[in-house]
CSV table of C-alpha atoms in Angstrom, one decimal:
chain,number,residue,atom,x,y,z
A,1,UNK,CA,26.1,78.4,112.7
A,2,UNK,CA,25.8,79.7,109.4
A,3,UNK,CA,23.4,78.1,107.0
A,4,UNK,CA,22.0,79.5,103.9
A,5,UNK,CA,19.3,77.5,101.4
A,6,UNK,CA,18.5,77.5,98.1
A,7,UNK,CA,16.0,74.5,97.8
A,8,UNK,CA,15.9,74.5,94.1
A,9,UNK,CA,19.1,73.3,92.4
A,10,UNK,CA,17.2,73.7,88.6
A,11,UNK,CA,14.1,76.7,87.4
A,12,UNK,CA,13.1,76.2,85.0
A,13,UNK,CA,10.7,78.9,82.9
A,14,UNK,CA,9.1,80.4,80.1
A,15,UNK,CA,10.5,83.4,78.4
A,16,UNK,CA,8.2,86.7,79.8
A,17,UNK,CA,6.8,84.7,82.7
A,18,UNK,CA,8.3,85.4,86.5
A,19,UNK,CA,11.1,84.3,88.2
A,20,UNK,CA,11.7,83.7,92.1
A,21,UNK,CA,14.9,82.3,93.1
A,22,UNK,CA,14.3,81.2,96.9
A,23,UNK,CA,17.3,82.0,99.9
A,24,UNK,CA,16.8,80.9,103.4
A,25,UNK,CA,19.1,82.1,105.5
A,26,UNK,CA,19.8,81.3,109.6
A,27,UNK,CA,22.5,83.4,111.2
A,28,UNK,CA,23.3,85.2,114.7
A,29,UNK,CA,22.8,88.7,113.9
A,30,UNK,CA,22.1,90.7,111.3
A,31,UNK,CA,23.4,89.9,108.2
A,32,UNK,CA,24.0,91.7,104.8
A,33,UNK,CA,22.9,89.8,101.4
A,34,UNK,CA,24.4,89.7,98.6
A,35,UNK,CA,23.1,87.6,95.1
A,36,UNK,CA,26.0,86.6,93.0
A,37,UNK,CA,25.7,85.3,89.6
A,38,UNK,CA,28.0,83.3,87.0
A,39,UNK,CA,26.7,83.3,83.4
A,40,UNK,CA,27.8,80.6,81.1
A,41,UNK,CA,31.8,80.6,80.7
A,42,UNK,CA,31.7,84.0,82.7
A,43,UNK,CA,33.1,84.6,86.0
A,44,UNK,CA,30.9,84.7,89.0
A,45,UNK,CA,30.0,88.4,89.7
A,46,UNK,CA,28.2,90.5,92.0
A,47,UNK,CA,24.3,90.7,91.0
A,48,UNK,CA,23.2,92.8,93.9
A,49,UNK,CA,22.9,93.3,97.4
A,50,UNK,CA,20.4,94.3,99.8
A,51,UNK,CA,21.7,97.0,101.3
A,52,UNK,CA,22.1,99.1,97.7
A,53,UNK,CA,18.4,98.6,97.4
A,54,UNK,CA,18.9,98.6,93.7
A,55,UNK,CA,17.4,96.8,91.2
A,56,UNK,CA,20.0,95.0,88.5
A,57,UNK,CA,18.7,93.8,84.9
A,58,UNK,CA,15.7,93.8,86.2
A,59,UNK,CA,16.2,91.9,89.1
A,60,UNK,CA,15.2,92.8,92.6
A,61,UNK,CA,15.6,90.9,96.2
A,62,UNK,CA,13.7,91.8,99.3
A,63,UNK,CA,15.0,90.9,103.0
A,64,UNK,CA,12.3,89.4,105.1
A,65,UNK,CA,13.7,89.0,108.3
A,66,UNK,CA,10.8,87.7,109.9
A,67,UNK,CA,11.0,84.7,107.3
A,68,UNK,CA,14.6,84.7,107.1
A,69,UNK,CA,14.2,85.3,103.5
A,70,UNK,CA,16.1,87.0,100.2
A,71,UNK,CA,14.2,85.3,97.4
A,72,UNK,CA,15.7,87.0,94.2
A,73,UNK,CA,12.7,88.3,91.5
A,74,UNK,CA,12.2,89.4,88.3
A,75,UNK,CA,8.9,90.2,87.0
A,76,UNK,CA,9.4,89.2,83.2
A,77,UNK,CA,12.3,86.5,82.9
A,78,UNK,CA,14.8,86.9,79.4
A,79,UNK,CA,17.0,84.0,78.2
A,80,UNK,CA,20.3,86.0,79.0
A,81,UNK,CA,18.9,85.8,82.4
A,82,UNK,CA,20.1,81.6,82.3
A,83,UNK,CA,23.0,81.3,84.4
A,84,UNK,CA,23.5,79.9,88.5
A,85,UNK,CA,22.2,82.0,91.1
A,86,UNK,CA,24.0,81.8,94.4
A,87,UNK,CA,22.6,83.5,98.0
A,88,UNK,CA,25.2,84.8,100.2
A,89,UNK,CA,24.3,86.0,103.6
A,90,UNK,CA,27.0,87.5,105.6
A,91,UNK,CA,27.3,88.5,108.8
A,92,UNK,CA,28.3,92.3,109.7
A,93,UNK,CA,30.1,91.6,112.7
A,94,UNK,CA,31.1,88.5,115.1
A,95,UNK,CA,33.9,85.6,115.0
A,96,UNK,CA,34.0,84.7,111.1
A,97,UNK,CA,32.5,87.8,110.0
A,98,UNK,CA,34.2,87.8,107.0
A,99,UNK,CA,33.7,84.4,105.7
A,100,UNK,CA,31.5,84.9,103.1
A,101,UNK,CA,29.5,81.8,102.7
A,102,UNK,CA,27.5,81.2,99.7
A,103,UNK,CA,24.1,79.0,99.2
A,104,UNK,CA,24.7,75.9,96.9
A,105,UNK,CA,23.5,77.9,93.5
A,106,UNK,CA,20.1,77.5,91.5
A,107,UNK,CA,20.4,76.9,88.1
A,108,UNK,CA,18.0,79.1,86.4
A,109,UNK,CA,16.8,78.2,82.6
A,110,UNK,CA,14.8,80.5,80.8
A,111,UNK,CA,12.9,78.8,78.0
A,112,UNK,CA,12.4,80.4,75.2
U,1,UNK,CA,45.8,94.1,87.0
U,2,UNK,CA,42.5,94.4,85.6
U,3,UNK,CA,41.2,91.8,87.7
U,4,UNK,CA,42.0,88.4,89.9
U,5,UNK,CA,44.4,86.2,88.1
U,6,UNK,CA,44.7,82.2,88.4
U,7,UNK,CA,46.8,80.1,87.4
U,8,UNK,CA,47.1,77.7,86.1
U,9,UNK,CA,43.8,77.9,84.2
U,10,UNK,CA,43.7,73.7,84.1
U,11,UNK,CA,45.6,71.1,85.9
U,12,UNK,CA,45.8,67.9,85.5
U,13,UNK,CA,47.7,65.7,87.4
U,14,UNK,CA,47.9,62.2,89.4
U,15,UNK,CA,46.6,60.7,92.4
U,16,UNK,CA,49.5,61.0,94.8
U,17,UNK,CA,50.9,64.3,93.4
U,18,UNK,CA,51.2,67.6,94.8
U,19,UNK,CA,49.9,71.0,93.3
U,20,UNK,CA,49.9,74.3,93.6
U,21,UNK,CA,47.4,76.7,92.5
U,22,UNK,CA,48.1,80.5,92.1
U,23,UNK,CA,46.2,83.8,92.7
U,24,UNK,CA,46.6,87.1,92.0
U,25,UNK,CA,44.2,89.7,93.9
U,26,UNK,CA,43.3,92.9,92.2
U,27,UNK,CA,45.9,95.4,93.5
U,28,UNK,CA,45.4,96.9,96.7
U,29,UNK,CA,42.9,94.5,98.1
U,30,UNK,CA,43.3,93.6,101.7
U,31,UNK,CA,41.3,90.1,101.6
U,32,UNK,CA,41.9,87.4,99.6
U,33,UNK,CA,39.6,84.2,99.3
U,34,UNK,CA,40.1,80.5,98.4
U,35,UNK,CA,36.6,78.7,97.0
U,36,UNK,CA,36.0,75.1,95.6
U,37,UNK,CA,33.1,74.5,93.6
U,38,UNK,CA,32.1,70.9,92.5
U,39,UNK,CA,29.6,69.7,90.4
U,40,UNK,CA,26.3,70.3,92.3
U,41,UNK,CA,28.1,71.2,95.2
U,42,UNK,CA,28.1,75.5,95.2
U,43,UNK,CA,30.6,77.2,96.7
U,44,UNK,CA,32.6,75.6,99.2
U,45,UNK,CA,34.8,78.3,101.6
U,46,UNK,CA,38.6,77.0,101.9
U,47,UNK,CA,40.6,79.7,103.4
U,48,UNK,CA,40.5,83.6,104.2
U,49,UNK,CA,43.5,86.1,104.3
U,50,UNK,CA,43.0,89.2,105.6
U,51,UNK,CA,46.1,91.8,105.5
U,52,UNK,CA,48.5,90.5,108.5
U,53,UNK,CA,45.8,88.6,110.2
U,54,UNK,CA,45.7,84.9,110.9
U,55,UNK,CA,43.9,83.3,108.3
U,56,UNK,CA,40.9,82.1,108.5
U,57,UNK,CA,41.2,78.4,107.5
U,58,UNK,CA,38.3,76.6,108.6
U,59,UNK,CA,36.9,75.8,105.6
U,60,UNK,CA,40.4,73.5,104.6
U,61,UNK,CA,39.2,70.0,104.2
U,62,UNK,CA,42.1,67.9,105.1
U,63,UNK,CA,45.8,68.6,106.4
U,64,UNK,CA,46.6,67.8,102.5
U,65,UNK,CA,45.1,71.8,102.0
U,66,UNK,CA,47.7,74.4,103.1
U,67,UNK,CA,47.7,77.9,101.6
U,68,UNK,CA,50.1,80.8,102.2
U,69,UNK,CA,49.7,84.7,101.0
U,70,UNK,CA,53.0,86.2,100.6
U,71,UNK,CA,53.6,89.9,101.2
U,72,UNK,CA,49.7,90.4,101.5
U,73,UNK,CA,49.2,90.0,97.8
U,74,UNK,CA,50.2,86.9,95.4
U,75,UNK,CA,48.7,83.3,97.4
U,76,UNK,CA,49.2,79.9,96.4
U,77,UNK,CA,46.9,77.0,97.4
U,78,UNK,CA,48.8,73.9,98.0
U,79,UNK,CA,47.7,70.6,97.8
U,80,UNK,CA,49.0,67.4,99.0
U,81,UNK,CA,49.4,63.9,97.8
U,82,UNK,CA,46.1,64.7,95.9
U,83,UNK,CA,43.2,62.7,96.2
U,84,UNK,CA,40.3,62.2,93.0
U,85,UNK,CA,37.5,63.8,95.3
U,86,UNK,CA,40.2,66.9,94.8
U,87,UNK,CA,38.8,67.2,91.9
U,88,UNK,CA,36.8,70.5,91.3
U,89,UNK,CA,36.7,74.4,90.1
U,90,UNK,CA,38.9,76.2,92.5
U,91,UNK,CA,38.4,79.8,92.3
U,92,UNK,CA,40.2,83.0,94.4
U,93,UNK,CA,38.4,85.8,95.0
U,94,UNK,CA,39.4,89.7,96.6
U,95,UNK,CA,37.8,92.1,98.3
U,96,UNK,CA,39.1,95.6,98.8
U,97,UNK,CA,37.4,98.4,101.0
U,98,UNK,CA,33.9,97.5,101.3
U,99,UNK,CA,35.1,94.1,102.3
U,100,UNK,CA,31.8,92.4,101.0
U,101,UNK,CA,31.9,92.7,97.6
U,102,UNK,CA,34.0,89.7,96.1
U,103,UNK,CA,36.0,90.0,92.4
U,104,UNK,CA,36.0,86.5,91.5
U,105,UNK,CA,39.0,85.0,89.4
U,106,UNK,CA,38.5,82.4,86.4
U,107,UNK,CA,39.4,79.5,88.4
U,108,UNK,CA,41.8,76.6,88.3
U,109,UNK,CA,39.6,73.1,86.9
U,110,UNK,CA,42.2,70.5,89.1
U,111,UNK,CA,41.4,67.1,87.4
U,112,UNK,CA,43.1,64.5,89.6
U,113,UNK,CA,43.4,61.1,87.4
């Protein structure tokens, strides 16, 4: 089955310090991942994905499929960068492969 | 359109009632998604239309959820004899060619009293 985690629901930190927003992901297959964020009273947009290997406002994710991983990162966090983070893994082919199924969001709050 | 419309914007209505909750999809996108997002909950996948295809509704949490896409564009979100715990953010989202990327709508807040 598909799961994805985000174990932190609130991150909380200081302007200028780092920010990691941790994704766990178990799937069959490989599967593209995509970060999706929704500022405050903004609609819930497309931050990046893996597969662009780009790096958005600063932001950059790294797949790790030995752990399973897509932790989200920015060296030096900004208070425009508060908003909900959601993980979305999703799979590239099989039954459902176009369900795109999203973690349960971390709330990140950058302190200023 | 510039981007996915819903509406209404906010509902409110009473237990017991029906509603329906509309979406338009950026033109020309083939897939069409139905999300419900509660507080501390995420994202919660409803339903899935894509082009003619049987939709994907696994994610529909009772019978009372039923949604239909008409002439692969315009879908409406229908539910029945609604229940408080219906209360939540319902948001529609599309996808065109590179079917990953979703455009998210604004979302319809469903109070249920």
């Amino acid at each position: 089955a598909q799961r994805v985690t985000q174990p932190e629901k609130l991150l909380s930190v200081f302007k200028g310090a780092p920010v990691e927003l941790k994704c766990n992901y178990s799937y069959s297959g490989s599967p593209e991942l995509f970060w999706y964020v929704q500022y405050s009273r903004q609609r819930l947009q497309l931050l990046l994905r893996h597969i662009s290997r780009e790096s958005i406002k600063g932001f950059t994710a790294d797949l790790n499929k030995g752990e399973t991983s897509f932790h989200l990162k920015k060296p030096f966090a900004q208070e425009e960068d508060s908003a909900m983070y959601y993980c979305a893994p999703h799979p590239l082919s099989g039954a459902g492969s176009y369900q795109l199924t999203f973690g349960k969001g971390t709330k990140l709050s950058v302190i200023p | 359109g510039a981007g996915v419309s819903q509406s209404p914007s906010n509902k409110v209505t009473e237990k017991g009632k029906d509603v329906e909750l509309r979406c338009d999809p950026i033109s020309g996108h083939t897939a069409l998604y139905w999300y419900r997002q509660s507080l501390g909950q995420g994202l919660e996948f409803l339903i899935y239309f894509q082009g003619n295809s049987a939709p994907d509704k696994s994610g529909l949490p009772s019978d009372r959820f039923s949604a239909e896409r008409t002439g692969g564009s315009v879908s409406t979100l229908t539910i029945q004899r609604t229940q408080q715990e219906d209360s939540a953010l319902y948001l529609c989202a599309s996808s065109g060619t590179s079917q990953e990327k979703l455009f998210f709508g604004s979302g319809t807040q469903l109070s249920v009293l």
